[in-house]
CSV table of C-alpha atoms in Angstrom, one decimal:
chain,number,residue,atom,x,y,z
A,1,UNK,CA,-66.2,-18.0,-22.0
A,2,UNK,CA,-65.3,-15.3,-19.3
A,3,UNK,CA,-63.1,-17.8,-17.9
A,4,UNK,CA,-61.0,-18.5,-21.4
A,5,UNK,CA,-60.8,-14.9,-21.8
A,6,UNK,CA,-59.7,-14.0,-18.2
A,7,UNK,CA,-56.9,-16.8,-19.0
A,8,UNK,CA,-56.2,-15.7,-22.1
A,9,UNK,CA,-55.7,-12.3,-20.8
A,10,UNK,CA,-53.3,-13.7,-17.7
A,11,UNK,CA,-51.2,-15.5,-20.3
A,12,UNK,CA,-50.8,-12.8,-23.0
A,13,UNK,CA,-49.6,-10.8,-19.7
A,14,UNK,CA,-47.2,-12.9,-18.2
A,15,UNK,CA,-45.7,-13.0,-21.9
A,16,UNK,CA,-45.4,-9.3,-22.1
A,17,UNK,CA,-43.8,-9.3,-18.8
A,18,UNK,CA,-41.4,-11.8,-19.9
A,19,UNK,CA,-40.6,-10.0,-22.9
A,20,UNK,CA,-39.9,-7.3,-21.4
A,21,UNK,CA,-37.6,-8.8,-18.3
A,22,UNK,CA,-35.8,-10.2,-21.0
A,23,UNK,CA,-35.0,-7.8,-23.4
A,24,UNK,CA,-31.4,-7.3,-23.9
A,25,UNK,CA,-29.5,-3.8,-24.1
A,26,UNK,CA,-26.2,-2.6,-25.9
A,27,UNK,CA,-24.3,0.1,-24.3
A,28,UNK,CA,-21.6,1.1,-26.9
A,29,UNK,CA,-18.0,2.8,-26.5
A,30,UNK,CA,-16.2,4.0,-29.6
A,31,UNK,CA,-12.7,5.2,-29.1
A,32,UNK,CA,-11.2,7.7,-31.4
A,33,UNK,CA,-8.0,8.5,-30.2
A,34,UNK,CA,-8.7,10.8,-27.5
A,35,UNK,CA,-12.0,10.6,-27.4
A,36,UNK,CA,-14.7,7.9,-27.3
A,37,UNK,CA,-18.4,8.2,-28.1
A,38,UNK,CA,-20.8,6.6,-25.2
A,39,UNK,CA,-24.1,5.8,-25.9
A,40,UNK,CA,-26.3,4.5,-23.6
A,41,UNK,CA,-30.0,3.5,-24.7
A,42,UNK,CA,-32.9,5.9,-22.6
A,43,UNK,CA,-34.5,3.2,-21.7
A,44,UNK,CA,-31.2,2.0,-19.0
A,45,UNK,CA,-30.2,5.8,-19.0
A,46,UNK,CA,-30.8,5.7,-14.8
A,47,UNK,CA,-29.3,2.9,-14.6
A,48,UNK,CA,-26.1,2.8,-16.4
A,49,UNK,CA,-24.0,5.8,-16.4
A,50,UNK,CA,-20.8,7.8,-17.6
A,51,UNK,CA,-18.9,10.4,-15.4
A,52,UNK,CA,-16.0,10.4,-17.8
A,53,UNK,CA,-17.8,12.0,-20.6
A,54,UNK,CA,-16.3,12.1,-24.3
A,55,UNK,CA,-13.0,11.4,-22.6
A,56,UNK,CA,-10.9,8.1,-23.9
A,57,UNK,CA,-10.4,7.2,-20.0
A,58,UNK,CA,-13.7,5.7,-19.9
A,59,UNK,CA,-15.5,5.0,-16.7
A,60,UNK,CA,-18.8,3.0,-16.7
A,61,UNK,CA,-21.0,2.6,-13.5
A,62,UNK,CA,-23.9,-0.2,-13.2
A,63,UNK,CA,-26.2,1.3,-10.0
A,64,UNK,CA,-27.2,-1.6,-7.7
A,65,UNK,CA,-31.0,-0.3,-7.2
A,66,UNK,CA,-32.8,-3.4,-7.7
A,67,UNK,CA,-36.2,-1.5,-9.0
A,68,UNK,CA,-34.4,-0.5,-12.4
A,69,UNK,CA,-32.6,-3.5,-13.0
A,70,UNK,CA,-33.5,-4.3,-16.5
A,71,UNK,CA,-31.4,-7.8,-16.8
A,72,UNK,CA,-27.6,-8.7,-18.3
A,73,UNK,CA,-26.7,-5.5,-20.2
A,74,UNK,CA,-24.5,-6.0,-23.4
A,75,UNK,CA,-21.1,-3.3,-23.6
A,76,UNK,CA,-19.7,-3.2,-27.6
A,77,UNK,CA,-16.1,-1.6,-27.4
A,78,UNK,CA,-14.7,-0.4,-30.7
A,79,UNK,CA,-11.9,2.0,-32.3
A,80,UNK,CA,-9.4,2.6,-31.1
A,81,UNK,CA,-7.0,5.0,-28.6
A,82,UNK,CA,-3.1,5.2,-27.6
A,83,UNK,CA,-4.2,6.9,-24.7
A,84,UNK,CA,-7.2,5.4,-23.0
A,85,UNK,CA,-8.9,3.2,-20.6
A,86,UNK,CA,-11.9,0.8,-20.1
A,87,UNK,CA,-13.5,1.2,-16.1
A,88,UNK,CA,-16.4,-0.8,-15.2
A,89,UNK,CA,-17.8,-0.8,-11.7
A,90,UNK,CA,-21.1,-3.0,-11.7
A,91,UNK,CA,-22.6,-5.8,-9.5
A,92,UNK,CA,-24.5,-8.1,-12.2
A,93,UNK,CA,-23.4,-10.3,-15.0
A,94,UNK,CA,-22.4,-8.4,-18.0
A,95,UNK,CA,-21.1,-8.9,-21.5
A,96,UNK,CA,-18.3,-7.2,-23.3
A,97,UNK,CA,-18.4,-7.5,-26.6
A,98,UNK,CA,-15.1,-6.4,-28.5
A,99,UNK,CA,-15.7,-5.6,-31.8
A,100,UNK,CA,-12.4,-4.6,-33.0
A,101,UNK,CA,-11.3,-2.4,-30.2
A,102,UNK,CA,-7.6,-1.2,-29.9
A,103,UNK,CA,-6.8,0.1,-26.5
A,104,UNK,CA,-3.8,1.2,-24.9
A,105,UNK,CA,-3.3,2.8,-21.3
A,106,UNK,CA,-0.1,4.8,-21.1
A,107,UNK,CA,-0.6,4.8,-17.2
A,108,UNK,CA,-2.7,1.3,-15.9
A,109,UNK,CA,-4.9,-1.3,-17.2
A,110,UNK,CA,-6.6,-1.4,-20.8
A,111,UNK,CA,-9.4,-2.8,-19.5
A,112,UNK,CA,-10.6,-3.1,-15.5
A,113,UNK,CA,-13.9,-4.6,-14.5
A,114,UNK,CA,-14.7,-4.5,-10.8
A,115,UNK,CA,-17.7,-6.7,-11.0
A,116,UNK,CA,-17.3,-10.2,-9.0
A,117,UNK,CA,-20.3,-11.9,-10.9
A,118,UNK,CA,-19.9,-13.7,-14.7
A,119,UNK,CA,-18.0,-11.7,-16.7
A,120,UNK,CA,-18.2,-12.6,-20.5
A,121,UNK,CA,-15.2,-11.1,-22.7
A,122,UNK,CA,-17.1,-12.3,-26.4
A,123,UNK,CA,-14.7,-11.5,-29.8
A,124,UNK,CA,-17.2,-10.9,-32.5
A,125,UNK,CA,-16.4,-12.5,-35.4
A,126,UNK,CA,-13.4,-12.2,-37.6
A,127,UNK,CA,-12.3,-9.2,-35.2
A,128,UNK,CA,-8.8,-8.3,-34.0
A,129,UNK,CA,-8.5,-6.8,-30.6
A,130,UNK,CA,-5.6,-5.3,-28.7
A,131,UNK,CA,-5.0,-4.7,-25.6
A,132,UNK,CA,-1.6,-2.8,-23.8
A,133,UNK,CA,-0.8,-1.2,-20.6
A,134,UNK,CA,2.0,1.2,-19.1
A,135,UNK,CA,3.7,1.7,-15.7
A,136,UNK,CA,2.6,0.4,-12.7
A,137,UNK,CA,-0.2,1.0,-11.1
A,138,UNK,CA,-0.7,-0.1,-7.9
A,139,UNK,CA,-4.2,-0.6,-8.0
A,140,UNK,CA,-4.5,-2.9,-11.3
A,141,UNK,CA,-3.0,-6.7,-11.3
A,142,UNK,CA,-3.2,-6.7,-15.1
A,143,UNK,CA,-3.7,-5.3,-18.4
A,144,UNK,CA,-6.8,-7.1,-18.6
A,145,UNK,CA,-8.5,-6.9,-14.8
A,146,UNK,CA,-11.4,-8.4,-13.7
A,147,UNK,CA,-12.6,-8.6,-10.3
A,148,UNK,CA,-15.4,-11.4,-11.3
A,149,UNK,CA,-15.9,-14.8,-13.0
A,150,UNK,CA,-13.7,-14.3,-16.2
A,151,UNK,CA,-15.3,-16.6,-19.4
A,152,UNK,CA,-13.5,-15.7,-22.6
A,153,UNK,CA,-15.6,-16.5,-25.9
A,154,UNK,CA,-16.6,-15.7,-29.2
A,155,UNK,CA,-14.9,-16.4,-33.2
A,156,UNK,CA,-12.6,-13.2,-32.5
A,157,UNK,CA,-9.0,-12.6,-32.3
A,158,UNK,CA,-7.7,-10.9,-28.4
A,159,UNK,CA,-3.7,-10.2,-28.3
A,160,UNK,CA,-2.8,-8.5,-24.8
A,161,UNK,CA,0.6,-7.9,-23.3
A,162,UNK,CA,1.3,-6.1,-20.1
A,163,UNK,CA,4.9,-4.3,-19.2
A,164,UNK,CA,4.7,-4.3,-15.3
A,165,UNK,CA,2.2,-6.9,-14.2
A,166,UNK,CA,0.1,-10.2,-15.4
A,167,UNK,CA,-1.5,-10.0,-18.9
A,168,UNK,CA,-4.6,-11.0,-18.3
A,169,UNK,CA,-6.1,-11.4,-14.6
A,170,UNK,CA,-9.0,-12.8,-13.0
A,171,UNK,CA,-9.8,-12.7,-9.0
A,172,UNK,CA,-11.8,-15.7,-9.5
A,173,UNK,CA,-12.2,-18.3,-12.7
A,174,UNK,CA,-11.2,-17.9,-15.9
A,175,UNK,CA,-12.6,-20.2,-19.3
A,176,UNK,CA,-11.6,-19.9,-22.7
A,177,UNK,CA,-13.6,-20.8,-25.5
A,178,UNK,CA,-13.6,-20.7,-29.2
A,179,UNK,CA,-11.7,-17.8,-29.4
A,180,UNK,CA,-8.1,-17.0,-30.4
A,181,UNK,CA,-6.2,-15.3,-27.1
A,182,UNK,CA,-2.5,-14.0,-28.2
A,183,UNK,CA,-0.2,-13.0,-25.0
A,184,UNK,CA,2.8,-11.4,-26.5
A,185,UNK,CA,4.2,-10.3,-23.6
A,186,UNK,CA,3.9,-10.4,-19.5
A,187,UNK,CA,6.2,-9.2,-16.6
A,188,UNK,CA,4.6,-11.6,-14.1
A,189,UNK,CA,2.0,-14.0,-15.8
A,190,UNK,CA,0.4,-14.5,-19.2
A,191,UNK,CA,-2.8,-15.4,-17.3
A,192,UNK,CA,-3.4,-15.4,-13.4
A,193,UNK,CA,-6.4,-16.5,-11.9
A,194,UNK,CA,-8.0,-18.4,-8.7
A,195,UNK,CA,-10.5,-21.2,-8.3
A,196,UNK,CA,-9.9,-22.7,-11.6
A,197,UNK,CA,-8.5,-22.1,-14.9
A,198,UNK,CA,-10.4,-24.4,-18.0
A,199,UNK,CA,-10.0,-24.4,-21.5
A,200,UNK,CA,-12.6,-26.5,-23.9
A,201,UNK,CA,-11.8,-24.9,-27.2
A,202,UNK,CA,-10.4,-21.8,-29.1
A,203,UNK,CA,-6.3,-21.2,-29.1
A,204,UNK,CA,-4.5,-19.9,-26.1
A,205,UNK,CA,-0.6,-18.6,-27.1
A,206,UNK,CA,2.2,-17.5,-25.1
A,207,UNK,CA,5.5,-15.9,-25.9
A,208,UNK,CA,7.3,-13.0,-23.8
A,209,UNK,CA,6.1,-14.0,-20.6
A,210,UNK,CA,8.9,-13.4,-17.4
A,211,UNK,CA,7.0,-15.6,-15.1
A,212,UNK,CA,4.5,-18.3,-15.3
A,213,UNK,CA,2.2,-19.1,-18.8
A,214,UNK,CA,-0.8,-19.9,-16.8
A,215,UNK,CA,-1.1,-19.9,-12.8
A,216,UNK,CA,-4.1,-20.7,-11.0
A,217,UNK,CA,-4.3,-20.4,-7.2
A,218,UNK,CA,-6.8,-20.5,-4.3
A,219,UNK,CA,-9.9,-17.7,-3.5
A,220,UNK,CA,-9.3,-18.2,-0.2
A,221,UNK,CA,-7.9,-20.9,2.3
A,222,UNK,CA,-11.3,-23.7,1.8
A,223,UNK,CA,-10.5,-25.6,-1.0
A,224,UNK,CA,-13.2,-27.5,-2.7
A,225,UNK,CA,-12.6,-31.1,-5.2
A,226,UNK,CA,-13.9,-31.0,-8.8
A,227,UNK,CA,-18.0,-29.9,-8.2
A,228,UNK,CA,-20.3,-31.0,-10.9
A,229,UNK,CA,-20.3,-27.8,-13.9
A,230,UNK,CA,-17.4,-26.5,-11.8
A,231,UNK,CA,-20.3,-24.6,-9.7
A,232,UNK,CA,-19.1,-22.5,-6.9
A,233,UNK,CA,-15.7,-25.0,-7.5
A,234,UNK,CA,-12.1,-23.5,-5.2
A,235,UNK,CA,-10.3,-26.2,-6.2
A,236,UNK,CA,-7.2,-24.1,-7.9
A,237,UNK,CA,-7.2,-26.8,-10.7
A,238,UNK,CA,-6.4,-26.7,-14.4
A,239,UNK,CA,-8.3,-28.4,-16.9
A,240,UNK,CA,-7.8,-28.5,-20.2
A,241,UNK,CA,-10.3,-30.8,-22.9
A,242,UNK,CA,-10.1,-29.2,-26.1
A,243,UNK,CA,-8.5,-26.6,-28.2
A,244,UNK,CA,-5.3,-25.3,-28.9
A,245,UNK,CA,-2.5,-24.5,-26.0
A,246,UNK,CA,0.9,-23.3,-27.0
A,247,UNK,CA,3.4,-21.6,-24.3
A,248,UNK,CA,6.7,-20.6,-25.8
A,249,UNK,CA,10.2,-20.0,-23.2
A,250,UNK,CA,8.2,-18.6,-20.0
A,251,UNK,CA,10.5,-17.1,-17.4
A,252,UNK,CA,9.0,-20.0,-14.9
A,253,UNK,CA,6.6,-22.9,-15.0
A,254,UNK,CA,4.3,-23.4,-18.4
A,255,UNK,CA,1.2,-23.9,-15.7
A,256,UNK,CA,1.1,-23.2,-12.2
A,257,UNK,CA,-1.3,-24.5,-10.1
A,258,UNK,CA,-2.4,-25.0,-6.3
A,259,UNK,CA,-4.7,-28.0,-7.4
A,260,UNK,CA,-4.3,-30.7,-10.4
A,261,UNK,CA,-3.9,-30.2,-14.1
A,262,UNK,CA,-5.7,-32.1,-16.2
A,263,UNK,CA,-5.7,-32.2,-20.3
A,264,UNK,CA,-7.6,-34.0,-22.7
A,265,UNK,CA,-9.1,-36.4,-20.0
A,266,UNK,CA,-5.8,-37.5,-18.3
A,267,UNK,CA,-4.9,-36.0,-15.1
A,268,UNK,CA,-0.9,-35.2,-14.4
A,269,UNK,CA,-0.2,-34.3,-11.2
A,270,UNK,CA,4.0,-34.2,-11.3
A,271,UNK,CA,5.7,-31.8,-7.9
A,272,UNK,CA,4.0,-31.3,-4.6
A,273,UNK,CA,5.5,-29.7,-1.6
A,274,UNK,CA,3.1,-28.2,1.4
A,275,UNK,CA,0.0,-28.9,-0.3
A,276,UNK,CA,1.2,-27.1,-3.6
A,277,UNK,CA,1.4,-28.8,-6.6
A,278,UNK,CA,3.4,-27.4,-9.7
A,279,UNK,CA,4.1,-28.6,-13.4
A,280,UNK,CA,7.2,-28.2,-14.6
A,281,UNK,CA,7.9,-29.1,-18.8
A,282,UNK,CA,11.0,-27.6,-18.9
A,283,UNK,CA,12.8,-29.7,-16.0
A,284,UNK,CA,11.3,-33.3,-17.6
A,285,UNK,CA,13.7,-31.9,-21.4
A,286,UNK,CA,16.5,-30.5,-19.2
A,287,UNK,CA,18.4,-33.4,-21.1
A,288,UNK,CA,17.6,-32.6,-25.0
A,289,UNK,CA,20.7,-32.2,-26.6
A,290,UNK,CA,20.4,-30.1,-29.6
A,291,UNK,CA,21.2,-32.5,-33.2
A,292,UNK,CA,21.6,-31.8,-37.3
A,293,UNK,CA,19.0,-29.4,-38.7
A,294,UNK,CA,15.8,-31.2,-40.4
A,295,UNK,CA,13.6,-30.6,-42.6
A,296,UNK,CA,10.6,-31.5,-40.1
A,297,UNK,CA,9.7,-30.2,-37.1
A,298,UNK,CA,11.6,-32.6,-34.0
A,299,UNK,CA,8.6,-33.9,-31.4
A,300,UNK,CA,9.9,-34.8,-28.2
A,301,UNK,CA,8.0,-36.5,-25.2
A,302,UNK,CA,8.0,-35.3,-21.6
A,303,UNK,CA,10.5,-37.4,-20.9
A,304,UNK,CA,13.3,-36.4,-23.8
A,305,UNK,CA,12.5,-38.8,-25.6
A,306,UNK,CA,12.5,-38.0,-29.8
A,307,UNK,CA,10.0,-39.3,-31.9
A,308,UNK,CA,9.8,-40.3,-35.2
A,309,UNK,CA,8.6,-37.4,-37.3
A,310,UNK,CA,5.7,-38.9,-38.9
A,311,UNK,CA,4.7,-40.4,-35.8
A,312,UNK,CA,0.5,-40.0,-35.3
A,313,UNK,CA,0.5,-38.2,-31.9
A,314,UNK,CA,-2.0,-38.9,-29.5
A,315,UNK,CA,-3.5,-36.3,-27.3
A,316,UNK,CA,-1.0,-34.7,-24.8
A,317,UNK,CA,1.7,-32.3,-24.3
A,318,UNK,CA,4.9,-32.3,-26.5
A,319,UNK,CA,8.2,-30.4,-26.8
A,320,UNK,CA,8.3,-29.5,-30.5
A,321,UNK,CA,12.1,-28.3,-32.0
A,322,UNK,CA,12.1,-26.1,-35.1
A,323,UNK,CA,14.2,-23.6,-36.7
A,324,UNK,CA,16.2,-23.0,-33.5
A,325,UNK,CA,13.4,-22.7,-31.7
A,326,UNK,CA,12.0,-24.8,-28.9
A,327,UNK,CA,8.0,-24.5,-27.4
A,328,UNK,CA,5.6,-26.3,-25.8
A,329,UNK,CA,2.4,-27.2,-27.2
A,330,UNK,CA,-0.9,-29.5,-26.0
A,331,UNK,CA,-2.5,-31.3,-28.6
């Protein structure tokens, strides 16, 4: 009977232990206008802190003492401010939840994360969030900056444009997921990131953008192939197996990439010269001559070719005509 209760006892412990190792704690940041509310649960108070006060230029630090590390730590950004900043410095995986933030930086990046493990970017639900930036700042590479594994997710709306550098990048991967990503404008690219870009559902569109729609390049000179669950993968390709991707007029290529591309399980791979491989849509339509108006929409293959407008359209990329208007869009 000692026995039973001395094991008992061990695994009633090890639950408790477990329980509390993974307990998960929010960290919330509501802007209002110049100001923004931090509040950071007592139990992670020594762990997480805020120099920048009630100010809207808020600055988050994550120590990296490995005695009060209490696990993933969730951050909820809401309200919003013409006038303000997000600034993470951490060294573990976090979450950022935006729950229908507004943030705009008059001098640098809306948001900056310097944190190189898995970053999650999560839209709650049914949210809108926007993000802008100003001048230059030679510091920041985009509106949205992150130093780490970028994963975009959640049922949530993000629209981000950037007046002097890439809208949204990432020094390593970047994956999109269920959410809605809006990039309404870009003076270099609408997303930049290394090791590989992939997108498996959600909407991703483009419009404004002076450079490339999406460019994905190298971490460093070893390149890897595909690795199984893209783990510790430097491949620079793109892959793209579900959703919605629409990139309207960019200033360059639609994607960009070092690697392959590869969408809805066939893989293109169109221009290589010294080891760099690029896509270009816009010089396979060079040839489109512009007809009557219609009444439908005009689908066009990558290779000028019109098709019938009730055509069923299997999964691929097309050059759709309306109104005026050309863009194009991956089904």
């Amino acid at each position: 009977m000692n026995k039973f209760l001395y094991t008992l006892a061990a695994v009633l412990l090890s639950m408790a232990v477990s329980a509390a190792t993974t307990k998960t704690y929010t960290v919330t940041v509501a802007y209002d206008g110049t100001k923004a509310t931090v509040t950071i649960p007592s139990e992670i108070a020594s762990y997480v802190s805020c120099p920048s006060g009630e100010s809207s230029r808020v600055r988050l630090i994550q120590t990296s003492t490995t005695t009060a590390n209490p696990g993933e730590i969730i951050y909820q950004l809401s309200g919003s401010t013409d006038s303000g900043e997000f600034y993470f410095v951490g060294e573990y995986k976090a979450t950022f939840q935006l729950n229908g933030v507004t943030i705009h930086n008059p001098d640098s990046s809306a948001v900056h994360i310097k944190d190189g493990k898995r970053i999650k970017v999560s839209m709650a639900a049914n949210t809108v969030n926007t993000l802008s930036d100003g001048v230059a700042d030679s510091t920041s590479k985009g509106c949205f900056h992150s130093k780490g594994h970028t994963e975009f997710a959640g049922k949530g709306t993000l629209n981000v444009s950037s007046v002097f550098n890439h809208a949204i990048y990432s020094k390593e991967y970047v994956e999109v997921k269920n959410c809605t990503l809006n990039i309404t404008g870009a003076k270099k690219d609408g997303i930049h990131c290394q090791e590989y870009f992939l997108m498996s559902s959600g909407e991703v569109n483009m419009s404004g953008v002076e450079d490339d729609g999406i460019q994905v390049e190298l971490k460093d000179s070893i390149q890897t192939g595909v690795t199984k669950d893209h783990e510790d993968e430097n491949s620079g390709n793109f892959y793209m197996t579900g959703g919605t991707l629409t990139i309207s007029d960019p200033g360059s290529y639609c994607i960009k990439t070092v690697g392959t591309i590869t969408y809805s399980g066939t893989s293109k791979q169109v221009f290589d010269t010294a080891n760099v491989k690029e896509y270009d849509i816009d010089t396979a339509i060079s040839t489109i001559t512009v007809g009557r108006s219609s009444d439908h929409p005009e689908y066009y293959d990558l290779n000028g070719r019109r098709l019938p407008h009730d055509a069923m359209l299997s999964r691929g990329i097309y050059i759709v005509k309306e109104g005026g208007k050309t863009k194009k869009v991956i089904k």
